[in-house]
Short mmCIF file of C-alpha atoms in Angstrom, two decimals:
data_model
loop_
_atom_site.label_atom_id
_atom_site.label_comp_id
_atom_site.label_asym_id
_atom_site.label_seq_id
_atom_site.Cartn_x
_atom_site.Cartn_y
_atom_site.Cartn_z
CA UNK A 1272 8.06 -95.41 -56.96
CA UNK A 1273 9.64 -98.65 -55.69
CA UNK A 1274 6.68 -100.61 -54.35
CA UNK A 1275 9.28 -103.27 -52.32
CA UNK A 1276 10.95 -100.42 -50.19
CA UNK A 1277 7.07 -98.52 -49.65
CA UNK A 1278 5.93 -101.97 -48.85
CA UNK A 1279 8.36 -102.92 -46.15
CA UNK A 1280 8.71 -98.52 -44.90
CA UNK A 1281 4.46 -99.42 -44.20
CA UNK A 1282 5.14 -102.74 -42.99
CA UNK A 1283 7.70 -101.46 -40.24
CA UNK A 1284 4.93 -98.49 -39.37
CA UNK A 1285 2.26 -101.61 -39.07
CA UNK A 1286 4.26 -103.53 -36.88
CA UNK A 1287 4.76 -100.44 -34.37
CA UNK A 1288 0.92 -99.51 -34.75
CA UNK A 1289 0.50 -103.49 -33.84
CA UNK A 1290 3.12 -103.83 -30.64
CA UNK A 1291 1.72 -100.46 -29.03
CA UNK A 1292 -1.66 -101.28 -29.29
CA UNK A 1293 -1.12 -104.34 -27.96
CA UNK A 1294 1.14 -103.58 -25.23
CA UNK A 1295 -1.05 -100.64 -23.87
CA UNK A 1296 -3.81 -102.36 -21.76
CA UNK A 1297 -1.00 -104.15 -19.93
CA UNK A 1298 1.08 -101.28 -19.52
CA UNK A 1299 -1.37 -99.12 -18.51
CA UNK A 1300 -2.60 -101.57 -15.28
CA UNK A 1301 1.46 -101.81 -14.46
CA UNK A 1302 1.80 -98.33 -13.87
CA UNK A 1303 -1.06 -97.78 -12.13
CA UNK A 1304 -0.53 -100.53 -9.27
CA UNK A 1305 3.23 -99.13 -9.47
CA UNK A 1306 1.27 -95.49 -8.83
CA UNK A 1307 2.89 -93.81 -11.70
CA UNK A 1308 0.33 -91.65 -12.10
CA UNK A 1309 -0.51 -87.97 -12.71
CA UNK A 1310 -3.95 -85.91 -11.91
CA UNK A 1311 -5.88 -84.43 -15.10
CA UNK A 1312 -6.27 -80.87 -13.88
CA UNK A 1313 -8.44 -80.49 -16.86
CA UNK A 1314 -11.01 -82.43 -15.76
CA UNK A 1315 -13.75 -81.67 -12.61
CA UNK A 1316 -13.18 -84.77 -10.71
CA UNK A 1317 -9.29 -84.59 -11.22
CA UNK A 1318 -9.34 -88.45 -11.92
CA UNK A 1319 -5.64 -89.88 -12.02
CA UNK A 1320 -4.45 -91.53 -15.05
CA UNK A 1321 -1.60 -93.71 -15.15
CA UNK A 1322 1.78 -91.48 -16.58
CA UNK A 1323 3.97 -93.03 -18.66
CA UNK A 1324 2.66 -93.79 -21.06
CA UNK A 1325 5.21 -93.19 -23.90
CA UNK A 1326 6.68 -96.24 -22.79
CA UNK A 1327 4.69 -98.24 -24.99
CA UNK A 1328 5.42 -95.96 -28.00
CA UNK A 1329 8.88 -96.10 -27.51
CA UNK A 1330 8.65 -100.14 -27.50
CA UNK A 1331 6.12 -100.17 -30.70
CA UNK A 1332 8.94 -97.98 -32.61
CA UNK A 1333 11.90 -99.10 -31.18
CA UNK A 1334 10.45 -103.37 -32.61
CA UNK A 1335 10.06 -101.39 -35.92
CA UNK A 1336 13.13 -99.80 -36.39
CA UNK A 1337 14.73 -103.36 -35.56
CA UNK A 1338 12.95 -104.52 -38.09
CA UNK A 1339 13.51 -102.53 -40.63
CA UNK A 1340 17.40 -102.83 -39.44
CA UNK A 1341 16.66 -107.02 -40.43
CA UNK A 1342 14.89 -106.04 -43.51
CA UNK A 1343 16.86 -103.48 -45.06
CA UNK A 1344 20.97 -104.19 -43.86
CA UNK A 1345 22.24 -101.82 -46.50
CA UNK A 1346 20.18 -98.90 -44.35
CA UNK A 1347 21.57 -100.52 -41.17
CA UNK A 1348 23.57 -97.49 -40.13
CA UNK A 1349 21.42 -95.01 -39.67
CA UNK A 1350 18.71 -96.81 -38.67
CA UNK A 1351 20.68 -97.97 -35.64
CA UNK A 1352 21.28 -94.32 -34.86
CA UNK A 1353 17.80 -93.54 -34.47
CA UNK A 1354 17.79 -96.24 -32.27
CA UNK A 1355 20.32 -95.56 -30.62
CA UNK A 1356 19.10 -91.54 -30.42
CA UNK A 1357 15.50 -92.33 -29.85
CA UNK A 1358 16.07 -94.62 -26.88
CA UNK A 1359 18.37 -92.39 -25.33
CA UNK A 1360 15.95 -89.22 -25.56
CA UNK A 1361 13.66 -91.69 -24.03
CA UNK A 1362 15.61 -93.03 -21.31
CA UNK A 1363 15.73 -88.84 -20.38
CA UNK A 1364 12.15 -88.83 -20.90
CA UNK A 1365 11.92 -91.06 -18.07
CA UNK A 1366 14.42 -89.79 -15.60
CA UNK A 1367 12.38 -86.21 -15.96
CA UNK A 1368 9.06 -88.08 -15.06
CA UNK A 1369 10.67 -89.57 -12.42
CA UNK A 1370 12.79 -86.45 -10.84
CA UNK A 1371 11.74 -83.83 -12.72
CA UNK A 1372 15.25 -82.45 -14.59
CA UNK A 1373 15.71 -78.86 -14.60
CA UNK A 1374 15.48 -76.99 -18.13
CA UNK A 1375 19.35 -76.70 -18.12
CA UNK A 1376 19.66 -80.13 -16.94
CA UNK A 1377 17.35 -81.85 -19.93
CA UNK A 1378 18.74 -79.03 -22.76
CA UNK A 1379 22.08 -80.29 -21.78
CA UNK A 1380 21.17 -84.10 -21.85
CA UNK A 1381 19.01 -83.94 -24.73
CA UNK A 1382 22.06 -82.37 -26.52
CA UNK A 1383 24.39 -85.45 -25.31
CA UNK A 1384 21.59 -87.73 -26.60
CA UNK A 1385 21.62 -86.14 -30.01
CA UNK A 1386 25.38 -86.68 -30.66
CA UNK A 1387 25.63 -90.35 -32.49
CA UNK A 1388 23.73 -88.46 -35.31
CA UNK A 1389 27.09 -86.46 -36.37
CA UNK A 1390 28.39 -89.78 -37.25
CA UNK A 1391 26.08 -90.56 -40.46
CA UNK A 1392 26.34 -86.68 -41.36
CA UNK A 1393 26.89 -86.20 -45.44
CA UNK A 1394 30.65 -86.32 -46.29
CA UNK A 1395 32.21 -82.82 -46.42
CA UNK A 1396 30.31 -80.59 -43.71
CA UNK A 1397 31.63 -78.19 -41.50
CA UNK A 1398 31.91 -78.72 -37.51
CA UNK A 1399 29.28 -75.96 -36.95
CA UNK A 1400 26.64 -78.02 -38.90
CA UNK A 1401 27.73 -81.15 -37.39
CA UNK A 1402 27.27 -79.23 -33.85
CA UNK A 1403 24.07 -77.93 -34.84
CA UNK A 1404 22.58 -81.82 -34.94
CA UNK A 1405 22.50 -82.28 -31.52
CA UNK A 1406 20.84 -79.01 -30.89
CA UNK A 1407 18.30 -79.24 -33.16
CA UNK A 1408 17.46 -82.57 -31.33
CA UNK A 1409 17.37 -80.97 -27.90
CA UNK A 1410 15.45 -77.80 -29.39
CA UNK A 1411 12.89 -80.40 -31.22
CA UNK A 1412 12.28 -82.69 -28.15
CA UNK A 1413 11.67 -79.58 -25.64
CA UNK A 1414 9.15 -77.99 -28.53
CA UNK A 1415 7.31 -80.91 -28.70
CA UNK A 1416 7.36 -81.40 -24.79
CA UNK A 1417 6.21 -78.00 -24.01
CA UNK A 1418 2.73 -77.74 -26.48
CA UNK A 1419 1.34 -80.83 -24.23
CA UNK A 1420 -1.06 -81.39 -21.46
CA UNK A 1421 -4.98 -81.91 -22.73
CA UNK A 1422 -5.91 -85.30 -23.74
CA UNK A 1423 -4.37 -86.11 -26.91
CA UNK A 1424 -2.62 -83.17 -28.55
CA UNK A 1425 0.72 -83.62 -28.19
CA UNK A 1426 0.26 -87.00 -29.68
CA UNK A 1427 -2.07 -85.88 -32.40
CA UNK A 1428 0.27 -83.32 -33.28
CA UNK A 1429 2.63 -85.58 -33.49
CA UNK A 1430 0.74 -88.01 -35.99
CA UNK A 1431 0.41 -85.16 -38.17
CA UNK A 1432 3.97 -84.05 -38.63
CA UNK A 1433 4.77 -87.67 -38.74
CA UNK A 1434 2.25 -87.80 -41.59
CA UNK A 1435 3.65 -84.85 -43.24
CA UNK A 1436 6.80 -86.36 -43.31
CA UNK A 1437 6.01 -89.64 -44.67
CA UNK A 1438 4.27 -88.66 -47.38
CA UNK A 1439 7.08 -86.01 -47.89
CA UNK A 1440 10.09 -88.56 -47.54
CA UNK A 1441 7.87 -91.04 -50.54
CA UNK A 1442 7.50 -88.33 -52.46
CA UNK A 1443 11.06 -87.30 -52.82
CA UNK A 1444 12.08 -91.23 -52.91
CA UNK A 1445 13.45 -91.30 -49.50
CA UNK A 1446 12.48 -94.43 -48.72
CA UNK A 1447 15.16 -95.20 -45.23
CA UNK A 1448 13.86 -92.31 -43.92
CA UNK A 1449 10.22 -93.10 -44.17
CA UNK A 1450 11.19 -96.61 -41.86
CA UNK A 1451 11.67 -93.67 -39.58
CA UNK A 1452 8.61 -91.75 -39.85
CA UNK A 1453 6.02 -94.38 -40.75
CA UNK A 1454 7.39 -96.58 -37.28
CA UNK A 1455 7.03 -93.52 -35.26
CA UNK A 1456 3.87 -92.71 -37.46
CA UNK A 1457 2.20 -96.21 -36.37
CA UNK A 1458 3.08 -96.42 -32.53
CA UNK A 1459 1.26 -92.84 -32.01
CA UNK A 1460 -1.77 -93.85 -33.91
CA UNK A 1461 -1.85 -96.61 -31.80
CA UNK A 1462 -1.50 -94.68 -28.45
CA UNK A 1463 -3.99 -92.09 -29.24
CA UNK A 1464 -6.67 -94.81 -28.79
CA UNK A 1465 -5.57 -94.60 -25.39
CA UNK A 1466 -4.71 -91.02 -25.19
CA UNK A 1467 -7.78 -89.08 -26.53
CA UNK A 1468 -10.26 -87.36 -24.93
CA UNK A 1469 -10.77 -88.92 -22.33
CA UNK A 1470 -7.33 -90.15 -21.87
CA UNK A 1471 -6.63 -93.32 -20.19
CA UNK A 1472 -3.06 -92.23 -20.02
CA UNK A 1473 -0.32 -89.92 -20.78
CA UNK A 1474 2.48 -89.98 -22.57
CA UNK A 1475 4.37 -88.05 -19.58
CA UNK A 1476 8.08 -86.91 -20.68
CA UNK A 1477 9.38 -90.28 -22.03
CA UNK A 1478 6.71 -89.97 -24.85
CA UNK A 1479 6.27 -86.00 -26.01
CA UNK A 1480 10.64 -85.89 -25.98
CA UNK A 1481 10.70 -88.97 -28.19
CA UNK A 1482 8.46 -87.37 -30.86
CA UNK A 1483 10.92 -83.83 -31.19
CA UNK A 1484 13.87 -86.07 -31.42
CA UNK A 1485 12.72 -88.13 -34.45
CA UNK A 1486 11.55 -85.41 -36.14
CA UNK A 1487 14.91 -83.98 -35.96
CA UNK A 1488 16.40 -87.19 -36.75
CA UNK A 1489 14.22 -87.33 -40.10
CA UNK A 1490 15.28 -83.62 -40.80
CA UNK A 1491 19.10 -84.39 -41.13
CA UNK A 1492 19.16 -87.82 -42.00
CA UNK A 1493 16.43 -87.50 -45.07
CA UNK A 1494 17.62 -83.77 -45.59
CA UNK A 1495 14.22 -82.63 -44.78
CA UNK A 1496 14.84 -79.71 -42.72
CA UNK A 1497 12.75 -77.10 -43.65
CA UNK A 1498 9.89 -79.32 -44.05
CA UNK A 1499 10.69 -80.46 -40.79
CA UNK A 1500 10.75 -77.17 -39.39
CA UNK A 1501 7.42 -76.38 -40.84
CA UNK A 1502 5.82 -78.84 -39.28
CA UNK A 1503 7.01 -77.99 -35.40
CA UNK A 1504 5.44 -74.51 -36.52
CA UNK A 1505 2.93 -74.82 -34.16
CA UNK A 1506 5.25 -76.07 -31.77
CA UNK A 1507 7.69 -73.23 -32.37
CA UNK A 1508 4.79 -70.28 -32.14
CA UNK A 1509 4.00 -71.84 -28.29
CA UNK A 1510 8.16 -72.06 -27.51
CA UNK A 1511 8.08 -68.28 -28.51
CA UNK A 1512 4.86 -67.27 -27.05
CA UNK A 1513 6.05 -68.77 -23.23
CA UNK A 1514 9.08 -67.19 -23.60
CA UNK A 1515 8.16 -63.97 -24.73
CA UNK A 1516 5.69 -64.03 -21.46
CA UNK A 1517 7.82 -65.62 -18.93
CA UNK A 1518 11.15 -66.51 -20.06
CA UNK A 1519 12.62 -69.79 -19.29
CA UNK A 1520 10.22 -71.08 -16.51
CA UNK A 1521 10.40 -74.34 -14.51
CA UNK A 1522 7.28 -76.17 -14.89
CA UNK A 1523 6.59 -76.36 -11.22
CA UNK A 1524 6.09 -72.87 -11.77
CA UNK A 1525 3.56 -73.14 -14.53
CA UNK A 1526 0.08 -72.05 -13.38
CA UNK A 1527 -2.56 -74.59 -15.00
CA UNK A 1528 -5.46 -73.71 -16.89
CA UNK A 1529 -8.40 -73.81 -15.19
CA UNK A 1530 -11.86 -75.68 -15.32
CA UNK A 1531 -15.08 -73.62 -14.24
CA UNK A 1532 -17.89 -75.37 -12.78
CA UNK A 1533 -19.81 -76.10 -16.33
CA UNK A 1534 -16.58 -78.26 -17.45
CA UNK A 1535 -14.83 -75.61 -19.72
CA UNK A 1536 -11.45 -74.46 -19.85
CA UNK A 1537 -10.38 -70.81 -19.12
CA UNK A 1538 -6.89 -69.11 -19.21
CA UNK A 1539 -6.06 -67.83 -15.90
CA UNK A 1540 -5.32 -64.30 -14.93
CA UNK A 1541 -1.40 -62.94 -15.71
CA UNK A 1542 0.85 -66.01 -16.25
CA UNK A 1543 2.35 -66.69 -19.03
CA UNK A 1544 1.01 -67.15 -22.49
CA UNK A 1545 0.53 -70.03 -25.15
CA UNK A 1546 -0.62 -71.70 -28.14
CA UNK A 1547 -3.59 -72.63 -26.13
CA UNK A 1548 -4.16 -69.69 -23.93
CA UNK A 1549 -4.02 -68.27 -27.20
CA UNK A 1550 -7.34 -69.60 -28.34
CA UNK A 1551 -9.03 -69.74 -25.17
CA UNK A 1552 -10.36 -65.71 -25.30
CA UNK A 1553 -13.56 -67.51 -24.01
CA UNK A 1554 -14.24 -70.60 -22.24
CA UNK A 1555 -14.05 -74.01 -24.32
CA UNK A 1556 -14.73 -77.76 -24.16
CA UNK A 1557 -10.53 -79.30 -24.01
CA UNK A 1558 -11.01 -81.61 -27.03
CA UNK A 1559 -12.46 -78.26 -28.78
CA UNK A 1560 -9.28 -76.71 -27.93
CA UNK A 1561 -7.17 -80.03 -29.32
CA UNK A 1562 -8.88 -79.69 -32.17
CA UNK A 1563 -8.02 -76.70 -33.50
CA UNK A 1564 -4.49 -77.05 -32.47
CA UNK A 1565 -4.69 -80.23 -34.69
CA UNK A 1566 -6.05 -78.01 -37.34
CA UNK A 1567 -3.34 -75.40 -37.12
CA UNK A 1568 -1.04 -78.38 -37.23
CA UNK A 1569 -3.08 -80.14 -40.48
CA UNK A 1570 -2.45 -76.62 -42.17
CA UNK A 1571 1.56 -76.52 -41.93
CA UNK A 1572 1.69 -80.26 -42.35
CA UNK A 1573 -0.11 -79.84 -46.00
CA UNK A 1574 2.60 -76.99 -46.75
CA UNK A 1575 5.11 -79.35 -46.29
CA UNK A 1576 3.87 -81.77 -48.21
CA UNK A 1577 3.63 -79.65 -50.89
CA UNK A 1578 6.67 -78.03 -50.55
CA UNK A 1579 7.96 -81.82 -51.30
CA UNK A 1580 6.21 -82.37 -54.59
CA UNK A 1581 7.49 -79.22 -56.07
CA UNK A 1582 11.25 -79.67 -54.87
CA UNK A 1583 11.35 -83.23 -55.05
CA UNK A 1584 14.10 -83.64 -57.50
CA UNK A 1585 16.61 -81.04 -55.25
CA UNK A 1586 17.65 -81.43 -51.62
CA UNK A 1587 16.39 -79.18 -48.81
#
């Protein structure tokens, strides 16, 4: 294990934690008086908390990855690409909280945002796996956009595949890919303070799009993709549970869960189905709910893990 490259992969993930946490309080008072801000259906008194939030993330990782660009020249490349990637999946984010994009709109876009990765792609592929990048990082963001809306589980999600991935990419010696993963890794611990039950903001679309993207980004650059894919299981089972009830539906269309009178959260009758509508057969406390989504998470995040140790001398 070389200690030097572990040592400045934590120190970038540190330095994201740090800037988000920091930058949070501020942020979160800015878009308030600007009245970016969204209701929390899941709650009784439908309190508004600022949107947005993902901002901050965004800034924690995007200081990180800058610094691991200063730190580490002879990874400059693709760590600039990320970057580059990351911001621009962000920059969408933002739009879509702004506007609202429709699904063809932000598939399209999120594809366009995903095409400076074909650039560091291994020598000697075909055009059909170069293609395939930027779909994969439209596919990833929307995944990780659409298993979202109680207090801190997209974000916890995302820790955990970001953990999975880290330990993964040290395991297997992959050290410029874990500047990646441990920066993203570090800004979403640091917004969950904010985030969890009860949130004090969201991460709106600028924050849940930014999450799919790097995980796609650590798939092909650290040629991690099945243990990529593994970890956007849970992700994957909501994608194919909507769209097996509804199709492809515009989320103005979306009817919310509800909240009864005692605080719990029910799945409303017909609609379409999810992850989380799922689990709710009977009524449930929302960070209940989170939780065991975590859990399910936890469970395919270990797999990967191990699926690591035992191939970590082959490429996957």
């Amino acid at each position: 294990m070389n200690w030097i490259l572990l040592g400045i992969s934590g120190g970038c993930g540190l330095i994201a934690l740090l800037i988000t946490f920091l930058v949070m309080p501020t942020l979160i008072k800015r878009l308030k008086k600007a009245n970016i801000v969204g209701k929390d259906i899941h709650k009784l008194n439908k309190p508004e908390i600022a949107e947005m939030g993902g901002i901050g993330i965004l800034l924690g990782f995007a200081i990180a990855i800058m610094m691991g660009v200063y730190l580490c020249p002879e990874w400059q490349m693709q760590l600039v690409i990320t970057l580059v990637v990351v911001l621009l999946t962000g920059f969408i984010g933002m739009v879509d909280d702004l506007i609202m994009l429709t699904s063809k709109e932000k598939l399209i876009l999120l594809w366009i945002a995903g095409l400076p990765i074909m650039w560091i792609t291994p020598p000697n592929v075909g055009i059909i796996y170069m293609l395939s990048i930027p779909v994969a990082v439209s596919i990833a963001s929307n995944l990780t956009n659409m298993l979202a809306g109680l207090n801190g589980i997209e974000t916890g999600l995302g820790i955990i595949a970001m953990t999975s991935l880290t330990l993964s990419c040290i395991i297997m010696n992959k050290y410029d890919v874990a500047i990646i993963s441990f920066s993203m890794l570090g800004a979403l611990i640091a917004f969950l303070f904010y985030n969890k039950y009860p949130a004090n903001v969201f991460p709106g679309d600028v924050g849940t799009l930014i999450i799919g993207a790097t995980i796609a980004i650590i798939a092909f650059i650290g040629r991690v993709k099945i243990i990529a894919l593994i970890v956007l299981i849970p992700n994957i089972i909501d994608g194919l549970l909507k769209f097996k009830s509804a199709g492809v539906m515009e989320r103005q269309n979306f009817k919310p869960t509800q909240v009864k009178q005692d605080g719990l959260l029910v799945a409303p009758q017909g609609g379409f189905n999810s992850l989380i509508r799922s689990i709710l057969k009977k009524p449930m406390k929302e960070n209940q709910v989170v939780i065991i989504i975590w859990t399910i998470g936890i469970i395919f995040g270990l797999i990967g893990i191990l699926i690591s140790y035992f191939a970590r001398t082959s490429i996957i």
